[in-house]
PDB file of C-alpha atoms and ligand atoms in Angstrom:
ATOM      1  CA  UNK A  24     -12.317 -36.128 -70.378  1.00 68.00           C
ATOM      2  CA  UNK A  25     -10.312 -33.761 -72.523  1.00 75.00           C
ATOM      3  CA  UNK A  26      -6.873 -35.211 -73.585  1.00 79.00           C
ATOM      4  CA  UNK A  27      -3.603 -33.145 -71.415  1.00 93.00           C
ATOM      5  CA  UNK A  28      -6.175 -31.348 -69.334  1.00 97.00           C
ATOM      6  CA  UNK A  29      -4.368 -31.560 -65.983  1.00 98.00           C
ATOM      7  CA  UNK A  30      -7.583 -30.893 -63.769  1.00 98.00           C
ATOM      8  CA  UNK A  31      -9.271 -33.428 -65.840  1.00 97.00           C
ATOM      9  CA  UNK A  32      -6.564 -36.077 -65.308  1.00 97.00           C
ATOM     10  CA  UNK A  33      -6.965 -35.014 -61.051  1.00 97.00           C
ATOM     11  CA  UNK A  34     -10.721 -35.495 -61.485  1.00 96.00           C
ATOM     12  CA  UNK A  35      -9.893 -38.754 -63.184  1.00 95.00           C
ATOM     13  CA  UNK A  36      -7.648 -40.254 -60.512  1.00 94.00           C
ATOM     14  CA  UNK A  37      -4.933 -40.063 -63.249  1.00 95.00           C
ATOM     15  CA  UNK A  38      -2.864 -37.373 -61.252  1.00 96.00           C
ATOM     16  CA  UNK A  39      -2.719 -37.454 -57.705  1.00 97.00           C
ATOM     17  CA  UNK A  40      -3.647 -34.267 -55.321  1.00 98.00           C
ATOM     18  CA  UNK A  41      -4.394 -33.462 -52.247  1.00 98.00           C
ATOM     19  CA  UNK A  42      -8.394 -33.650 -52.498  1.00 98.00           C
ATOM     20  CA  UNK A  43     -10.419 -31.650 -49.592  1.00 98.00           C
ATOM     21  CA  UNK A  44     -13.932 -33.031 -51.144  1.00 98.00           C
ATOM     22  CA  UNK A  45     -15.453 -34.792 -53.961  1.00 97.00           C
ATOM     23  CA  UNK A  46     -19.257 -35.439 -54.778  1.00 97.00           C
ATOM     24  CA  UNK A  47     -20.382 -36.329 -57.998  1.00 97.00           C
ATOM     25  CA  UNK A  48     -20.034 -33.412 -60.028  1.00 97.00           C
ATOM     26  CA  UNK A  49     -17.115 -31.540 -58.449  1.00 98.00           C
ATOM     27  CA  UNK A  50     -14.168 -31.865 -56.919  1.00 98.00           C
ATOM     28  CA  UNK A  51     -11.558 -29.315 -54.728  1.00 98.00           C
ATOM     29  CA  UNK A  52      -7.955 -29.750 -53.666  1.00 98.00           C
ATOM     30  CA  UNK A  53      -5.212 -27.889 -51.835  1.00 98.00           C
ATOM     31  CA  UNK A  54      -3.372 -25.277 -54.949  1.00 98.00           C
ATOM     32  CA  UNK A  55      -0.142 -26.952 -56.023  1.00 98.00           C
ATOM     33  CA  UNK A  56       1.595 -23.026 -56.005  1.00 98.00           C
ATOM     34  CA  UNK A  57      -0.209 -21.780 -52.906  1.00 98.00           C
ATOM     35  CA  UNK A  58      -0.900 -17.650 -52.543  1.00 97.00           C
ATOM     36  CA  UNK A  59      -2.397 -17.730 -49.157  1.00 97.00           C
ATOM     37  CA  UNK A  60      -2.259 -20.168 -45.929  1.00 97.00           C
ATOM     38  CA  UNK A  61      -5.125 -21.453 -47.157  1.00 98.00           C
ATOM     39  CA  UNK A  62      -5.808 -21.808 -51.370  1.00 98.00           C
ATOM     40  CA  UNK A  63      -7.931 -24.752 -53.044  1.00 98.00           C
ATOM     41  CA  UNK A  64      -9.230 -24.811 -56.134  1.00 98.00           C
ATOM     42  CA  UNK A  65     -13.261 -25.683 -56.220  1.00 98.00           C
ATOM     43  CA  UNK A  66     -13.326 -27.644 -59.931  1.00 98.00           C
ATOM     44  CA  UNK A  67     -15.881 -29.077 -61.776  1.00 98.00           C
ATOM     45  CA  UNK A  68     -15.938 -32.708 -63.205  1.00 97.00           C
ATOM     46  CA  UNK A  69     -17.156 -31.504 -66.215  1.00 97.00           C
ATOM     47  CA  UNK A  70     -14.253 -30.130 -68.506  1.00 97.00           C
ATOM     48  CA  UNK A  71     -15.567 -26.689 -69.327  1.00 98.00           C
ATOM     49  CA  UNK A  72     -12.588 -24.401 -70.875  1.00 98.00           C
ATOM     50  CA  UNK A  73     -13.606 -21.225 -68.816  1.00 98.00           C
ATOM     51  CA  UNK A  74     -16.268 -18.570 -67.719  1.00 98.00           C
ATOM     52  CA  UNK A  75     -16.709 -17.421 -71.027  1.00 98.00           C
ATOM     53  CA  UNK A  76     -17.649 -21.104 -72.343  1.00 98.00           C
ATOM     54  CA  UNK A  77     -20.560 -21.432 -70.015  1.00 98.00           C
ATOM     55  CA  UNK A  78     -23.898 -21.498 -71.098  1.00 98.00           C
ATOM     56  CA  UNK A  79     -27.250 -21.705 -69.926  1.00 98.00           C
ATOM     57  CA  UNK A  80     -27.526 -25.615 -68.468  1.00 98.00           C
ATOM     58  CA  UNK A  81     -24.411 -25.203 -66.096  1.00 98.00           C
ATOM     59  CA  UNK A  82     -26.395 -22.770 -64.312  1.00 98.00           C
ATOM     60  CA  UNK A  83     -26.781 -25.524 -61.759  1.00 98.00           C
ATOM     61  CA  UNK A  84     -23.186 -26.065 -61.178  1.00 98.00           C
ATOM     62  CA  UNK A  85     -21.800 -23.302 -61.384  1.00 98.00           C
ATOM     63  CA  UNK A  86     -24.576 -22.177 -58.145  1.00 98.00           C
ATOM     64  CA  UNK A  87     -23.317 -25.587 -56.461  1.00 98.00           C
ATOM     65  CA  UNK A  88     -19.231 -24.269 -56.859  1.00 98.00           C
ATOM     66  CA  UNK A  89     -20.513 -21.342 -55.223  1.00 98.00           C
ATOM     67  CA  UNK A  90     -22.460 -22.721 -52.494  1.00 98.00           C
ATOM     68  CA  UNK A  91     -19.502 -25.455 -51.910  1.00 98.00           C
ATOM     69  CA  UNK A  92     -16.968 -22.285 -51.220  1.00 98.00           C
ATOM     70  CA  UNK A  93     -18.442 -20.881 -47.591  1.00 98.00           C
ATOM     71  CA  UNK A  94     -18.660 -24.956 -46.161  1.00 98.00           C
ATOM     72  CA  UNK A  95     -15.472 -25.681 -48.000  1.00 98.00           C
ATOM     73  CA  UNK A  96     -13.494 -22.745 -45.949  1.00 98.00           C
ATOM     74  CA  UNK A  97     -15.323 -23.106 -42.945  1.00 98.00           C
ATOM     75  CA  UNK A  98     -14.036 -26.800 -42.398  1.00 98.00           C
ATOM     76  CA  UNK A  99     -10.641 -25.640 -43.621  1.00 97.00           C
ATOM     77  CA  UNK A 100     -10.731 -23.256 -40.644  1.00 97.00           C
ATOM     78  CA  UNK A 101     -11.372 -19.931 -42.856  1.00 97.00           C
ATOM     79  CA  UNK A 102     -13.659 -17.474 -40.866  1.00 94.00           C
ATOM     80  CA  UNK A 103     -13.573 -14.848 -43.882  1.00 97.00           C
ATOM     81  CA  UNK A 104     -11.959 -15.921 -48.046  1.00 98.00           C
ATOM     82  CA  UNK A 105     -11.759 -14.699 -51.211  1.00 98.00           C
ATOM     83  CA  UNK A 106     -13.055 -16.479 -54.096  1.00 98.00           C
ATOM     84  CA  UNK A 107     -11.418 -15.832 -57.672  1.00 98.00           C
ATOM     85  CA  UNK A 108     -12.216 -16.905 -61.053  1.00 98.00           C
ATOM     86  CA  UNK A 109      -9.192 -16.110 -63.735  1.00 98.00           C
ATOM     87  CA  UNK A 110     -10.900 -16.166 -67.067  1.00 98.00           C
ATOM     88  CA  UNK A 111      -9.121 -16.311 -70.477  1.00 98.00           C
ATOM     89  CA  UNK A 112      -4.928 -15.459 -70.726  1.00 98.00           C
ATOM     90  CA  UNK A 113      -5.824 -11.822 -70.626  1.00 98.00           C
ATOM     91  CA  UNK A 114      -7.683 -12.567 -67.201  1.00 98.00           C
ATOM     92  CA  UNK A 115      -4.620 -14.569 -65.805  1.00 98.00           C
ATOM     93  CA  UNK A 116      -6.246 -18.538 -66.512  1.00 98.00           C
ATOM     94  CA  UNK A 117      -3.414 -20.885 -67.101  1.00 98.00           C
ATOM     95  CA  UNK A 118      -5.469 -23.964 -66.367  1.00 98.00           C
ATOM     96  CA  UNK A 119      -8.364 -23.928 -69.157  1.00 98.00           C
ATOM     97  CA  UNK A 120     -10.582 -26.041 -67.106  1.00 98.00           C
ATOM     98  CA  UNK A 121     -12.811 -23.482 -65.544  1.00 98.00           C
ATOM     99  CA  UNK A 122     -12.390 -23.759 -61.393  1.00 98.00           C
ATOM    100  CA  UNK A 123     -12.437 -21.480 -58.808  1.00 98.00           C
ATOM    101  CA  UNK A 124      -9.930 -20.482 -56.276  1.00 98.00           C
ATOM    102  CA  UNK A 125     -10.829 -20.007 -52.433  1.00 98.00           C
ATOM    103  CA  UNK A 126      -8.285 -18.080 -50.630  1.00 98.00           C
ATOM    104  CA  UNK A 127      -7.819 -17.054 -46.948  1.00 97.00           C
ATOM    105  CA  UNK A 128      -5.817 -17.014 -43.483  1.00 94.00           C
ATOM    106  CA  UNK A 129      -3.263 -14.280 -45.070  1.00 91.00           C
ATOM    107  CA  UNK A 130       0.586 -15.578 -46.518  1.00 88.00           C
ATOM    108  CA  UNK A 131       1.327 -19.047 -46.427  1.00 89.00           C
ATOM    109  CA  UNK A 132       3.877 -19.928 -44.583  1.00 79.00           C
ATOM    110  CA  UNK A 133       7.868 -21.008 -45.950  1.00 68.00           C
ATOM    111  CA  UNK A 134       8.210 -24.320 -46.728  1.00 58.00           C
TER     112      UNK A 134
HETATM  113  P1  AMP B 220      -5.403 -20.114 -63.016  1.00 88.85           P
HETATM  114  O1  AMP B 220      -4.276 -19.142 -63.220  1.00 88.85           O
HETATM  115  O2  AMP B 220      -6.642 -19.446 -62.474  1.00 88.85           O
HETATM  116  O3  AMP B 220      -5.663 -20.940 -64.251  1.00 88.85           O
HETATM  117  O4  AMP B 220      -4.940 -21.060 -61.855  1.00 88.85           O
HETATM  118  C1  AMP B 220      -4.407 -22.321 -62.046  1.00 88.85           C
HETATM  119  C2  AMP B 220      -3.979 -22.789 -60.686  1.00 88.85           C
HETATM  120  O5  AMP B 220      -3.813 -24.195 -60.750  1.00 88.85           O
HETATM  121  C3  AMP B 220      -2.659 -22.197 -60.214  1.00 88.85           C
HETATM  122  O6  AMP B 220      -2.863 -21.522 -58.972  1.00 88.85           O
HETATM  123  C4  AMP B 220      -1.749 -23.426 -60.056  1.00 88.85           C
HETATM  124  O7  AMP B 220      -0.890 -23.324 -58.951  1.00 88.85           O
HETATM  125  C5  AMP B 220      -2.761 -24.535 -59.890  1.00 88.85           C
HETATM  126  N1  AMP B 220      -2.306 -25.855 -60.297  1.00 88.85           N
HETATM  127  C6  AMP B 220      -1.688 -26.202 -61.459  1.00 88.85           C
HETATM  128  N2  AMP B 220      -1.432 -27.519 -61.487  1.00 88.85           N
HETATM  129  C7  AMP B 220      -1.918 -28.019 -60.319  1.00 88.85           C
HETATM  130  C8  AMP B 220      -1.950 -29.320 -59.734  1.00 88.85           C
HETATM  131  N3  AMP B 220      -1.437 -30.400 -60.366  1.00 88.85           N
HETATM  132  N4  AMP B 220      -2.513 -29.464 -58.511  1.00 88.85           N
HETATM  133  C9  AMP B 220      -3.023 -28.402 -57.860  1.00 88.85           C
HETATM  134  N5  AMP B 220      -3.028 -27.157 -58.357  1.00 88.85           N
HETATM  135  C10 AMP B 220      -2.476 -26.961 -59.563  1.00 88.85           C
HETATM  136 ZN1   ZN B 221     -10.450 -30.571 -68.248  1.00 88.85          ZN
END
């Protein structure tokens, strides 16, 4: 675990959220700041920094994020989505824990 890595501490147990799945290697939960109806983040357990830091051997998980998106939506009730990977400031990251966001079902709704 990397010290005051905030998706580290959620994969942890250390801060709570509100966790659609969790296998051994990743994890997803609802986006704290939601941009659409529907917005989790698909995160690994492994505390990678971003895109760019991702070499050869995470081939494997970074193919099982991907393939977790499509059943991940379809159980939230998400015929079509958009996934979206910010990478480095310039690319809009603010969490340096690579993950991936799945978006769908339009605006989310006022609070
Ligand atoms: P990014 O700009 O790609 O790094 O996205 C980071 C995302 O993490 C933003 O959409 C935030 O709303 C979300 N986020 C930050 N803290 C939390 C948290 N504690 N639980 C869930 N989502 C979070
Ligand atoms: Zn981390």
């Amino acid at each position: 675990m990397t010290i005051n890595c905030i998706f580290c501490k959620i994969a942890s147990g250390d801060i709570p959220s509100k966790k659609i799945y969790e296998d051994e290697d990743v994890m997803a939960f609802h986006d704290i700041n939601p941009s659409a109806s529907v917005h989790f983040l698909i995160v690994p357990k492994l505390h990678i920094d971003s895109l760019v830091h991702c070499e050869t051997h995470h081939q494997a998980l970074l193919g099982n994020m991907l393939l977790l998106a499509p059943k991940l939506a379809k159980a939230q009730g998400l015929v079509g989505f958009k996934t979206l990977i910010n990478t480095g400031a310039e690319g809009g990251q603010e969490v340096f824990h690579i993950h991936m966001h799945v978006l769908g079902g339009g605006k989310p709704s006022k609070a």
